[in-house]
């Protein structure tokens, strides 16, 4: 989610001032995307320049209040109706790191994978604990938004562990390939999810993952 569209979506609920927008943005994302007030006001300035928001004066404490314009409402509707393309998302630092590790001399790629897997499993354990402690059907809209963000993070962590398992099995295949034999021989190895083989379950450090 871009900050631009996030602020427009919040303003579509009604007029708001900068600090209020920052607080509601962070609450909606469970503070997983912290904003500084400078980002908020610079984004509001660009939105005003583009005719998507306008100032409606100040409140009793002198804070400038903004409202969304009809053009801004239209952009919000278009944003909600348009799927997010994979190419629009930030580059994956982990994928880049492993790609570099494969070609960097003296780097044990499997050790890099195992270190990352341990960290990701610990993060997954923390996330699943938060989910277990949260209401199953929150009544507060902000808590509902946070639950969706939390579950998205859980799914991403689970997918990352699965991908790391695949990376490890691929490196095993490369290590066991005979000299001169193509590494990708087409022969699946046990525990390769891409080859269709089930990956052995890996318990979380010190505790089994709760779903």
mmCIF file with all atom_site columns, C-alpha atoms in Angstrom:
data_model
loop_
_atom_site.group_PDB
_atom_site.id
_atom_site.type_symbol
_atom_site.label_atom_id
_atom_site.label_alt_id
_atom_site.label_comp_id
_atom_site.label_asym_id
_atom_site.label_entity_id
_atom_site.label_seq_id
_atom_site.pdbx_PDB_ins_code
_atom_site.Cartn_x
_atom_site.Cartn_y
_atom_site.Cartn_z
_atom_site.occupancy
_atom_site.B_iso_or_equiv
_atom_site.pdbx_formal_charge
_atom_site.auth_seq_id
_atom_site.auth_comp_id
_atom_site.auth_asym_id
_atom_site.auth_atom_id
_atom_site.pdbx_PDB_model_num
ATOM 1   C CA . UNK A 1 1   ? 0.000   0.000   0.000   1.00 0.00 ? 1   UNK A CA 1
ATOM 2   C CA . UNK A 1 2   ? 1.364   3.419   -0.940  1.00 0.00 ? 2   UNK A CA 1
ATOM 3   C CA . UNK A 1 3   ? 1.252   6.194   1.637   1.00 0.00 ? 3   UNK A CA 1
ATOM 4   C CA . UNK A 1 4   ? -0.549  8.309   -0.950  1.00 0.00 ? 4   UNK A CA 1
ATOM 5   C CA . UNK A 1 5   ? -3.464  5.922   -1.316  1.00 0.00 ? 5   UNK A CA 1
ATOM 6   C CA . UNK A 1 6   ? -3.500  5.041   2.373   1.00 0.00 ? 6   UNK A CA 1
ATOM 7   C CA . UNK A 1 7   ? -4.013  8.683   3.327   1.00 0.00 ? 7   UNK A CA 1
ATOM 8   C CA . UNK A 1 8   ? -6.649  9.133   0.636   1.00 0.00 ? 8   UNK A CA 1
ATOM 9   C CA . UNK A 1 9   ? -8.517  6.098   1.964   1.00 0.00 ? 9   UNK A CA 1
ATOM 10  C CA . UNK A 1 10  ? -8.460  7.550   5.482   1.00 0.00 ? 10  UNK A CA 1
ATOM 11  C CA . UNK A 1 11  ? -9.653  10.941  4.259   1.00 0.00 ? 11  UNK A CA 1
ATOM 12  C CA . UNK A 1 12  ? -12.521 9.273   2.423   1.00 0.00 ? 12  UNK A CA 1
ATOM 13  C CA . UNK A 1 13  ? -13.931 8.570   5.911   1.00 0.00 ? 13  UNK A CA 1
ATOM 14  C CA . UNK A 1 14  ? -14.023 12.295  6.684   1.00 0.00 ? 14  UNK A CA 1
ATOM 15  C CA . UNK A 1 15  ? -11.795 15.371  7.193   1.00 0.00 ? 15  UNK A CA 1
ATOM 16  C CA . UNK A 1 16  ? -8.657  14.863  9.278   1.00 0.00 ? 16  UNK A CA 1
ATOM 17  C CA . UNK A 1 17  ? -5.469  16.663  10.282  1.00 0.00 ? 17  UNK A CA 1
ATOM 18  C CA . UNK A 1 18  ? -1.914  15.393  9.839   1.00 0.00 ? 18  UNK A CA 1
ATOM 19  C CA . UNK A 1 19  ? -1.213  13.806  13.219  1.00 0.00 ? 19  UNK A CA 1
ATOM 20  C CA . UNK A 1 20  ? -4.635  12.161  13.164  1.00 0.00 ? 20  UNK A CA 1
ATOM 21  C CA . UNK A 1 21  ? -3.875  10.648  9.762   1.00 0.00 ? 21  UNK A CA 1
ATOM 22  C CA . UNK A 1 22  ? -0.538  9.321   10.976  1.00 0.00 ? 22  UNK A CA 1
ATOM 23  C CA . UNK A 1 23  ? -2.089  7.730   14.064  1.00 0.00 ? 23  UNK A CA 1
ATOM 24  C CA . UNK A 1 24  ? -4.909  6.085   12.077  1.00 0.00 ? 24  UNK A CA 1
ATOM 25  C CA . UNK A 1 25  ? -2.523  4.887   9.352   1.00 0.00 ? 25  UNK A CA 1
ATOM 26  C CA . UNK A 1 26  ? -0.260  3.200   11.899  1.00 0.00 ? 26  UNK A CA 1
ATOM 27  C CA . UNK A 1 27  ? -3.236  1.753   13.789  1.00 0.00 ? 27  UNK A CA 1
ATOM 28  C CA . UNK A 1 28  ? -4.657  0.261   10.579  1.00 0.00 ? 28  UNK A CA 1
ATOM 29  C CA . UNK A 1 29  ? -1.335  -1.436  9.767   1.00 0.00 ? 29  UNK A CA 1
ATOM 30  C CA . UNK A 1 30  ? -0.647  -2.543  13.326  1.00 0.00 ? 30  UNK A CA 1
ATOM 31  C CA . UNK A 1 31  ? 2.392   -0.203  13.427  1.00 0.00 ? 31  UNK A CA 1
ATOM 32  C CA . UNK A 1 32  ? 4.108   -2.422  10.855  1.00 0.00 ? 32  UNK A CA 1
ATOM 33  C CA . UNK A 1 33  ? 4.475   0.629   8.626   1.00 0.00 ? 33  UNK A CA 1
ATOM 34  C CA . UNK A 1 34  ? 5.492   3.533   10.881  1.00 0.00 ? 34  UNK A CA 1
ATOM 35  C CA . UNK A 1 35  ? 5.279   7.033   9.416   1.00 0.00 ? 35  UNK A CA 1
ATOM 36  C CA . UNK A 1 36  ? 6.954   10.210  10.508  1.00 0.00 ? 36  UNK A CA 1
ATOM 37  C CA . UNK A 1 37  ? 4.866   13.340  10.397  1.00 0.00 ? 37  UNK A CA 1
ATOM 38  C CA . UNK A 1 38  ? 7.100   14.788  7.681   1.00 0.00 ? 38  UNK A CA 1
ATOM 39  C CA . UNK A 1 39  ? 6.058   11.962  5.332   1.00 0.00 ? 39  UNK A CA 1
ATOM 40  C CA . UNK A 1 40  ? 2.417   12.672  6.067   1.00 0.00 ? 40  UNK A CA 1
ATOM 41  C CA . UNK A 1 41  ? 2.594   16.388  5.356   1.00 0.00 ? 41  UNK A CA 1
ATOM 42  C CA . UNK A 1 42  ? 4.790   16.023  2.266   1.00 0.00 ? 42  UNK A CA 1
ATOM 43  C CA . UNK A 1 43  ? 2.296   13.493  0.888   1.00 0.00 ? 43  UNK A CA 1
ATOM 44  C CA . UNK A 1 44  ? -0.626  15.769  1.721   1.00 0.00 ? 44  UNK A CA 1
ATOM 45  C CA . UNK A 1 45  ? 1.149   18.608  -0.082  1.00 0.00 ? 45  UNK A CA 1
ATOM 46  C CA . UNK A 1 46  ? 1.495   16.503  -3.230  1.00 0.00 ? 46  UNK A CA 1
ATOM 47  C CA . UNK A 1 47  ? -2.112  15.336  -2.988  1.00 0.00 ? 47  UNK A CA 1
ATOM 48  C CA . UNK A 1 48  ? -3.245  18.953  -2.678  1.00 0.00 ? 48  UNK A CA 1
ATOM 49  C CA . UNK A 1 49  ? -1.095  19.923  -5.660  1.00 0.00 ? 49  UNK A CA 1
ATOM 50  C CA . UNK A 1 50  ? -2.716  17.132  -7.702  1.00 0.00 ? 50  UNK A CA 1
ATOM 51  C CA . UNK A 1 51  ? -6.216  18.260  -6.723  1.00 0.00 ? 51  UNK A CA 1
ATOM 52  C CA . UNK A 1 52  ? -6.985  15.114  -4.714  1.00 0.00 ? 52  UNK A CA 1
ATOM 53  C CA . UNK A 1 53  ? -7.312  16.797  -1.315  1.00 0.00 ? 53  UNK A CA 1
ATOM 54  C CA . UNK A 1 54  ? -7.996  20.327  -0.138  1.00 0.00 ? 54  UNK A CA 1
ATOM 55  C CA . UNK A 1 55  ? -7.676  22.261  3.096   1.00 0.00 ? 55  UNK A CA 1
ATOM 56  C CA . UNK A 1 56  ? -10.863 23.107  4.961   1.00 0.00 ? 56  UNK A CA 1
ATOM 57  C CA . UNK A 1 57  ? -9.368  25.458  7.518   1.00 0.00 ? 57  UNK A CA 1
ATOM 58  C CA . UNK A 1 58  ? -8.101  24.690  10.997  1.00 0.00 ? 58  UNK A CA 1
ATOM 59  C CA . UNK A 1 59  ? -9.601  23.143  14.110  1.00 0.00 ? 59  UNK A CA 1
ATOM 60  C CA . UNK A 1 60  ? -9.867  24.778  17.542  1.00 0.00 ? 60  UNK A CA 1
ATOM 61  C CA . UNK A 1 61  ? -6.210  24.023  18.234  1.00 0.00 ? 61  UNK A CA 1
ATOM 62  C CA . UNK A 1 62  ? -4.991  25.537  14.977  1.00 0.00 ? 62  UNK A CA 1
ATOM 63  C CA . UNK A 1 63  ? -4.294  22.235  13.185  1.00 0.00 ? 63  UNK A CA 1
ATOM 64  C CA . UNK A 1 64  ? -4.865  22.322  9.423   1.00 0.00 ? 64  UNK A CA 1
ATOM 65  C CA . UNK A 1 65  ? -7.678  19.950  8.417   1.00 0.00 ? 65  UNK A CA 1
ATOM 66  C CA . UNK A 1 66  ? -7.799  18.242  5.019   1.00 0.00 ? 66  UNK A CA 1
ATOM 67  C CA . UNK A 1 67  ? -10.645 16.647  3.114   1.00 0.00 ? 67  UNK A CA 1
ATOM 68  C CA . UNK A 1 68  ? -10.692 14.448  0.027   1.00 0.00 ? 68  UNK A CA 1
ATOM 69  C CA . UNK A 1 69  ? -11.975 15.972  -3.228  1.00 0.00 ? 69  UNK A CA 1
ATOM 70  C CA . UNK A 1 70  ? -14.257 14.185  -5.725  1.00 0.00 ? 70  UNK A CA 1
ATOM 71  C CA . UNK A 1 71  ? -11.138 13.467  -7.821  1.00 0.00 ? 71  UNK A CA 1
ATOM 72  C CA . UNK A 1 72  ? -9.503  11.970  -4.744  1.00 0.00 ? 72  UNK A CA 1
ATOM 73  C CA . UNK A 1 73  ? -12.552 9.807   -4.072  1.00 0.00 ? 73  UNK A CA 1
ATOM 74  C CA . UNK A 1 74  ? -12.366 8.535   -7.640  1.00 0.00 ? 74  UNK A CA 1
ATOM 75  C CA . UNK A 1 75  ? -8.684  7.658   -7.233  1.00 0.00 ? 75  UNK A CA 1
ATOM 76  C CA . UNK A 1 76  ? -9.410  5.740   -4.027  1.00 0.00 ? 76  UNK A CA 1
ATOM 77  C CA . UNK A 1 77  ? -12.165 3.742   -5.758  1.00 0.00 ? 77  UNK A CA 1
ATOM 78  C CA . UNK A 1 78  ? -9.838  2.968   -8.661  1.00 0.00 ? 78  UNK A CA 1
ATOM 79  C CA . UNK A 1 79  ? -7.083  1.899   -6.266  1.00 0.00 ? 79  UNK A CA 1
ATOM 80  C CA . UNK A 1 80  ? -9.389  -0.528  -4.447  1.00 0.00 ? 80  UNK A CA 1
ATOM 81  C CA . UNK A 1 81  ? -10.611 -1.907  -7.796  1.00 0.00 ? 81  UNK A CA 1
ATOM 82  C CA . UNK A 1 82  ? -7.102  -2.427  -9.262  1.00 0.00 ? 82  UNK A CA 1
ATOM 83  C CA . UNK A 1 83  ? -5.073  -5.534  -8.305  1.00 0.00 ? 83  UNK A CA 1
ATOM 84  C CA . UNK A 1 84  ? -1.538  -4.992  -7.036  1.00 0.00 ? 84  UNK A CA 1
ATOM 85  C CA . UNK A 1 85  ? 1.001   -6.252  -9.583  1.00 0.00 ? 85  UNK A CA 1
ATOM 86  C CA . UNK A 1 86  ? 3.910   -8.242  -8.237  1.00 0.00 ? 86  UNK A CA 1
ATOM 87  C CA . UNK A 1 87  ? 6.319   -5.899  -10.036 1.00 0.00 ? 87  UNK A CA 1
ATOM 88  C CA . UNK A 1 88  ? 4.902   -2.992  -8.022  1.00 0.00 ? 88  UNK A CA 1
ATOM 89  C CA . UNK A 1 89  ? 6.084   -4.466  -4.732  1.00 0.00 ? 89  UNK A CA 1
ATOM 90  C CA . UNK A 1 90  ? 9.475   -3.734  -3.155  1.00 0.00 ? 90  UNK A CA 1
ATOM 91  C CA . UNK A 1 91  ? 12.457  -5.864  -4.193  1.00 0.00 ? 91  UNK A CA 1
ATOM 92  C CA . UNK A 1 92  ? 13.003  -8.880  -1.951  1.00 0.00 ? 92  UNK A CA 1
ATOM 93  C CA . UNK A 1 93  ? 16.257  -8.330  -0.064  1.00 0.00 ? 93  UNK A CA 1
ATOM 94  C CA . UNK A 1 94  ? 16.429  -11.979 1.051   1.00 0.00 ? 94  UNK A CA 1
ATOM 95  C CA . UNK A 1 95  ? 16.182  -13.288 -2.520  1.00 0.00 ? 95  UNK A CA 1
ATOM 96  C CA . UNK A 1 96  ? 18.901  -10.858 -3.593  1.00 0.00 ? 96  UNK A CA 1
ATOM 97  C CA . UNK A 1 97  ? 21.094  -11.886 -0.648  1.00 0.00 ? 97  UNK A CA 1
ATOM 98  C CA . UNK A 1 98  ? 20.844  -15.594 -1.483  1.00 0.00 ? 98  UNK A CA 1
ATOM 99  C CA . UNK A 1 99  ? 21.432  -14.932 -5.170  1.00 0.00 ? 99  UNK A CA 1
ATOM 100 C CA . UNK A 1 100 ? 24.622  -13.062 -4.259  1.00 0.00 ? 100 UNK A CA 1
ATOM 101 C CA . UNK A 1 101 ? 25.662  -15.740 -1.752  1.00 0.00 ? 101 UNK A CA 1
ATOM 102 C CA . UNK A 1 102 ? 25.540  -18.424 -4.462  1.00 0.00 ? 102 UNK A CA 1
ATOM 103 C CA . UNK A 1 103 ? 28.210  -16.631 -6.483  1.00 0.00 ? 103 UNK A CA 1
ATOM 104 C CA . UNK A 1 104 ? 30.247  -15.072 -3.654  1.00 0.00 ? 104 UNK A CA 1
ATOM 105 C CA . UNK A 1 105 ? 33.462  -16.976 -2.838  1.00 0.00 ? 105 UNK A CA 1
ATOM 106 C CA . UNK A 1 106 ? 33.769  -18.429 0.631   1.00 0.00 ? 106 UNK A CA 1
ATOM 107 C CA . UNK A 1 107 ? 30.089  -18.110 1.542   1.00 0.00 ? 107 UNK A CA 1
ATOM 108 C CA . UNK A 1 108 ? 28.275  -21.168 2.901   1.00 0.00 ? 108 UNK A CA 1
ATOM 109 C CA . UNK A 1 109 ? 24.858  -20.713 1.276   1.00 0.00 ? 109 UNK A CA 1
ATOM 110 C CA . UNK A 1 110 ? 23.265  -23.447 3.364   1.00 0.00 ? 110 UNK A CA 1
ATOM 111 C CA . UNK A 1 111 ? 24.428  -21.692 6.524   1.00 0.00 ? 111 UNK A CA 1
ATOM 112 C CA . UNK A 1 112 ? 22.866  -18.459 5.257   1.00 0.00 ? 112 UNK A CA 1
ATOM 113 C CA . UNK A 1 113 ? 19.627  -20.338 4.601   1.00 0.00 ? 113 UNK A CA 1
ATOM 114 C CA . UNK A 1 114 ? 19.613  -22.018 8.014   1.00 0.00 ? 114 UNK A CA 1
ATOM 115 C CA . UNK A 1 115 ? 20.309  -18.734 9.831   1.00 0.00 ? 115 UNK A CA 1
ATOM 116 C CA . UNK A 1 116 ? 17.444  -17.050 8.010   1.00 0.00 ? 116 UNK A CA 1
ATOM 117 C CA . UNK A 1 117 ? 15.104  -19.977 8.594   1.00 0.00 ? 117 UNK A CA 1
ATOM 118 C CA . UNK A 1 118 ? 15.737  -19.855 12.351  1.00 0.00 ? 118 UNK A CA 1
ATOM 119 C CA . UNK A 1 119 ? 15.019  -16.126 12.429  1.00 0.00 ? 119 UNK A CA 1
ATOM 120 C CA . UNK A 1 120 ? 11.874  -16.493 10.311  1.00 0.00 ? 120 UNK A CA 1
ATOM 121 C CA . UNK A 1 121 ? 10.558  -19.345 12.473  1.00 0.00 ? 121 UNK A CA 1
ATOM 122 C CA . UNK A 1 122 ? 11.050  -17.252 15.593  1.00 0.00 ? 122 UNK A CA 1
ATOM 123 C CA . UNK A 1 123 ? 9.199   -14.378 13.965  1.00 0.00 ? 123 UNK A CA 1
ATOM 124 C CA . UNK A 1 124 ? 6.443   -16.773 12.932  1.00 0.00 ? 124 UNK A CA 1
ATOM 125 C CA . UNK A 1 125 ? 6.182   -18.002 16.519  1.00 0.00 ? 125 UNK A CA 1
ATOM 126 C CA . UNK A 1 126 ? 5.751   -14.426 17.768  1.00 0.00 ? 126 UNK A CA 1
ATOM 127 C CA . UNK A 1 127 ? 3.131   -13.673 15.120  1.00 0.00 ? 127 UNK A CA 1
ATOM 128 C CA . UNK A 1 128 ? 1.111   -16.804 15.822  1.00 0.00 ? 128 UNK A CA 1
ATOM 129 C CA . UNK A 1 129 ? 1.198   -15.989 19.543  1.00 0.00 ? 129 UNK A CA 1
ATOM 130 C CA . UNK A 1 130 ? -0.231  -12.550 18.795  1.00 0.00 ? 130 UNK A CA 1
ATOM 131 C CA . UNK A 1 131 ? -2.940  -14.121 16.678  1.00 0.00 ? 131 UNK A CA 1
ATOM 132 C CA . UNK A 1 132 ? -3.839  -16.594 19.431  1.00 0.00 ? 132 UNK A CA 1
ATOM 133 C CA . UNK A 1 133 ? -4.170  -13.748 21.932  1.00 0.00 ? 133 UNK A CA 1
ATOM 134 C CA . UNK A 1 134 ? -6.342  -11.582 19.644  1.00 0.00 ? 134 UNK A CA 1
ATOM 135 C CA . UNK A 1 135 ? -10.140 -11.873 19.355  1.00 0.00 ? 135 UNK A CA 1
ATOM 136 C CA . UNK A 1 136 ? -11.237 -14.238 16.604  1.00 0.00 ? 136 UNK A CA 1
ATOM 137 C CA . UNK A 1 137 ? -13.864 -11.763 15.391  1.00 0.00 ? 137 UNK A CA 1
ATOM 138 C CA . UNK A 1 138 ? -12.850 -8.289  16.613  1.00 0.00 ? 138 UNK A CA 1
ATOM 139 C CA . UNK A 1 139 ? -15.665 -5.796  17.000  1.00 0.00 ? 139 UNK A CA 1
ATOM 140 C CA . UNK A 1 140 ? -13.465 -2.736  16.537  1.00 0.00 ? 140 UNK A CA 1
ATOM 141 C CA . UNK A 1 141 ? -12.740 -1.908  12.842  1.00 0.00 ? 141 UNK A CA 1
ATOM 142 C CA . UNK A 1 142 ? -9.147  -1.018  13.706  1.00 0.00 ? 142 UNK A CA 1
ATOM 143 C CA . UNK A 1 143 ? -8.618  -4.415  15.336  1.00 0.00 ? 143 UNK A CA 1
ATOM 144 C CA . UNK A 1 144 ? -10.116 -6.115  12.273  1.00 0.00 ? 144 UNK A CA 1
ATOM 145 C CA . UNK A 1 145 ? -7.665  -4.262  10.033  1.00 0.00 ? 145 UNK A CA 1
ATOM 146 C CA . UNK A 1 146 ? -4.777  -5.251  12.313  1.00 0.00 ? 146 UNK A CA 1
ATOM 147 C CA . UNK A 1 147 ? -5.842  -8.913  12.280  1.00 0.00 ? 147 UNK A CA 1
ATOM 148 C CA . UNK A 1 148 ? -5.781  -8.975  8.481   1.00 0.00 ? 148 UNK A CA 1
ATOM 149 C CA . UNK A 1 149 ? -2.312  -7.410  8.457   1.00 0.00 ? 149 UNK A CA 1
ATOM 150 C CA . UNK A 1 150 ? -1.164  -9.895  11.101  1.00 0.00 ? 150 UNK A CA 1
ATOM 151 C CA . UNK A 1 151 ? -2.462  -12.872 9.136   1.00 0.00 ? 151 UNK A CA 1
ATOM 152 C CA . UNK A 1 152 ? -0.788  -11.537 5.989   1.00 0.00 ? 152 UNK A CA 1
ATOM 153 C CA . UNK A 1 153 ? 2.530   -11.467 7.872   1.00 0.00 ? 153 UNK A CA 1
ATOM 154 C CA . UNK A 1 154 ? 1.957   -15.037 9.068   1.00 0.00 ? 154 UNK A CA 1
ATOM 155 C CA . UNK A 1 155 ? 1.260   -16.292 5.550   1.00 0.00 ? 155 UNK A CA 1
ATOM 156 C CA . UNK A 1 156 ? 4.345   -14.494 4.250   1.00 0.00 ? 156 UNK A CA 1
ATOM 157 C CA . UNK A 1 157 ? 6.527   -15.996 6.970   1.00 0.00 ? 157 UNK A CA 1
ATOM 158 C CA . UNK A 1 158 ? 5.182   -19.492 6.244   1.00 0.00 ? 158 UNK A CA 1
ATOM 159 C CA . UNK A 1 159 ? 5.837   -19.011 2.531   1.00 0.00 ? 159 UNK A CA 1
ATOM 160 C CA . UNK A 1 160 ? 9.360   -17.776 3.278   1.00 0.00 ? 160 UNK A CA 1
ATOM 161 C CA . UNK A 1 161 ? 10.116  -20.900 5.333   1.00 0.00 ? 161 UNK A CA 1
ATOM 162 C CA . UNK A 1 162 ? 8.820   -23.085 2.488   1.00 0.00 ? 162 UNK A CA 1
ATOM 163 C CA . UNK A 1 163 ? 10.986  -21.226 -0.028  1.00 0.00 ? 163 UNK A CA 1
ATOM 164 C CA . UNK A 1 164 ? 14.053  -21.543 2.229   1.00 0.00 ? 164 UNK A CA 1
ATOM 165 C CA . UNK A 1 165 ? 13.433  -25.297 2.449   1.00 0.00 ? 165 UNK A CA 1
ATOM 166 C CA . UNK A 1 166 ? 13.410  -25.389 -1.349  1.00 0.00 ? 166 UNK A CA 1
ATOM 167 C CA . UNK A 1 167 ? 16.642  -23.374 -1.516  1.00 0.00 ? 167 UNK A CA 1
ATOM 168 C CA . UNK A 1 168 ? 18.328  -25.828 0.830   1.00 0.00 ? 168 UNK A CA 1
ATOM 169 C CA . UNK A 1 169 ? 17.170  -28.864 -1.155  1.00 0.00 ? 169 UNK A CA 1
ATOM 170 C CA . UNK A 1 170 ? 18.363  -27.192 -4.361  1.00 0.00 ? 170 UNK A CA 1
ATOM 171 C CA . UNK A 1 171 ? 21.828  -26.608 -2.895  1.00 0.00 ? 171 UNK A CA 1
ATOM 172 C CA . UNK A 1 172 ? 21.939  -30.264 -1.779  1.00 0.00 ? 172 UNK A CA 1
ATOM 173 C CA . UNK A 1 173 ? 21.108  -31.293 -5.344  1.00 0.00 ? 173 UNK A CA 1
ATOM 174 C CA . UNK A 1 174 ? 23.886  -29.069 -6.662  1.00 0.00 ? 174 UNK A CA 1
ATOM 175 C CA . UNK A 1 175 ? 26.396  -30.464 -4.152  1.00 0.00 ? 175 UNK A CA 1
ATOM 176 C CA . UNK A 1 176 ? 25.527  -34.068 -5.046  1.00 0.00 ? 176 UNK A CA 1
ATOM 177 C CA . UNK A 1 177 ? 25.596  -33.568 -8.809  1.00 0.00 ? 177 UNK A CA 1
ATOM 178 C CA . UNK A 1 178 ? 28.398  -35.483 -10.513 1.00 0.00 ? 178 UNK A CA 1
ATOM 179 C CA . UNK A 1 179 ? 31.180  -33.355 -12.089 1.00 0.00 ? 179 UNK A CA 1
ATOM 180 C CA . UNK A 1 180 ? 30.071  -32.174 -15.500 1.00 0.00 ? 180 UNK A CA 1
ATOM 181 C CA . UNK A 1 181 ? 26.450  -33.161 -14.852 1.00 0.00 ? 181 UNK A CA 1
ATOM 182 C CA . UNK A 1 182 ? 23.851  -30.383 -14.992 1.00 0.00 ? 182 UNK A CA 1
ATOM 183 C CA . UNK A 1 183 ? 22.687  -29.517 -11.484 1.00 0.00 ? 183 UNK A CA 1
ATOM 184 C CA . UNK A 1 184 ? 19.061  -29.325 -12.574 1.00 0.00 ? 184 UNK A CA 1
ATOM 185 C CA . UNK A 1 185 ? 18.906  -32.944 -13.803 1.00 0.00 ? 185 UNK A CA 1
ATOM 186 C CA . UNK A 1 186 ? 15.149  -33.168 -13.340 1.00 0.00 ? 186 UNK A CA 1
ATOM 187 C CA . UNK A 1 187 ? 15.463  -35.729 -10.549 1.00 0.00 ? 187 UNK A CA 1
ATOM 188 C CA . UNK A 1 188 ? 13.516  -34.550 -7.508  1.00 0.00 ? 188 UNK A CA 1
ATOM 189 C CA . UNK A 1 189 ? 15.071  -34.751 -4.091  1.00 0.00 ? 189 UNK A CA 1
ATOM 190 C CA . UNK A 1 190 ? 13.193  -35.503 -0.894  1.00 0.00 ? 190 UNK A CA 1
ATOM 191 C CA . UNK A 1 191 ? 11.679  -32.463 0.661   1.00 0.00 ? 191 UNK A CA 1
ATOM 192 C CA . UNK A 1 192 ? 11.711  -30.301 -2.486  1.00 0.00 ? 192 UNK A CA 1
ATOM 193 C CA . UNK A 1 193 ? 8.351   -28.432 -2.525  1.00 0.00 ? 193 UNK A CA 1
ATOM 194 C CA . UNK A 1 194 ? 8.820   -27.229 -6.098  1.00 0.00 ? 194 UNK A CA 1
ATOM 195 C CA . UNK A 1 195 ? 9.425   -30.798 -7.228  1.00 0.00 ? 195 UNK A CA 1
ATOM 196 C CA . UNK A 1 196 ? 6.192   -31.795 -5.552  1.00 0.00 ? 196 UNK A CA 1
ATOM 197 C CA . UNK A 1 197 ? 7.827   -33.543 -2.612  1.00 0.00 ? 197 UNK A CA 1
ATOM 198 C CA . UNK A 1 198 ? 6.513   -32.737 0.874   1.00 0.00 ? 198 UNK A CA 1
ATOM 199 C CA . UNK A 1 199 ? 8.802   -30.711 3.108   1.00 0.00 ? 199 UNK A CA 1
ATOM 200 C CA . UNK A 1 200 ? 9.366   -32.264 6.544   1.00 0.00 ? 200 UNK A CA 1
ATOM 201 C CA . UNK A 1 201 ? 7.668   -30.231 9.257   1.00 0.00 ? 201 UNK A CA 1
ATOM 202 C CA . UNK A 1 202 ? 10.088  -28.041 11.162  1.00 0.00 ? 202 UNK A CA 1
ATOM 203 C CA . UNK A 1 203 ? 9.014   -27.133 14.728  1.00 0.00 ? 203 UNK A CA 1
ATOM 204 C CA . UNK A 1 204 ? 9.477   -23.596 15.906  1.00 0.00 ? 204 UNK A CA 1
ATOM 205 C CA . UNK A 1 205 ? 12.416  -23.001 18.223  1.00 0.00 ? 205 UNK A CA 1
ATOM 206 C CA . UNK A 1 206 ? 11.323  -24.274 21.623  1.00 0.00 ? 206 UNK A CA 1
ATOM 207 C CA . UNK A 1 207 ? 7.660   -24.357 20.744  1.00 0.00 ? 207 UNK A CA 1
ATOM 208 C CA . UNK A 1 208 ? 5.352   -25.784 18.102  1.00 0.00 ? 208 UNK A CA 1
ATOM 209 C CA . UNK A 1 209 ? 3.701   -23.276 15.785  1.00 0.00 ? 209 UNK A CA 1
ATOM 210 C CA . UNK A 1 210 ? 0.035   -22.673 16.525  1.00 0.00 ? 210 UNK A CA 1
ATOM 211 C CA . UNK A 1 211 ? -2.373  -22.106 13.640  1.00 0.00 ? 211 UNK A CA 1
#
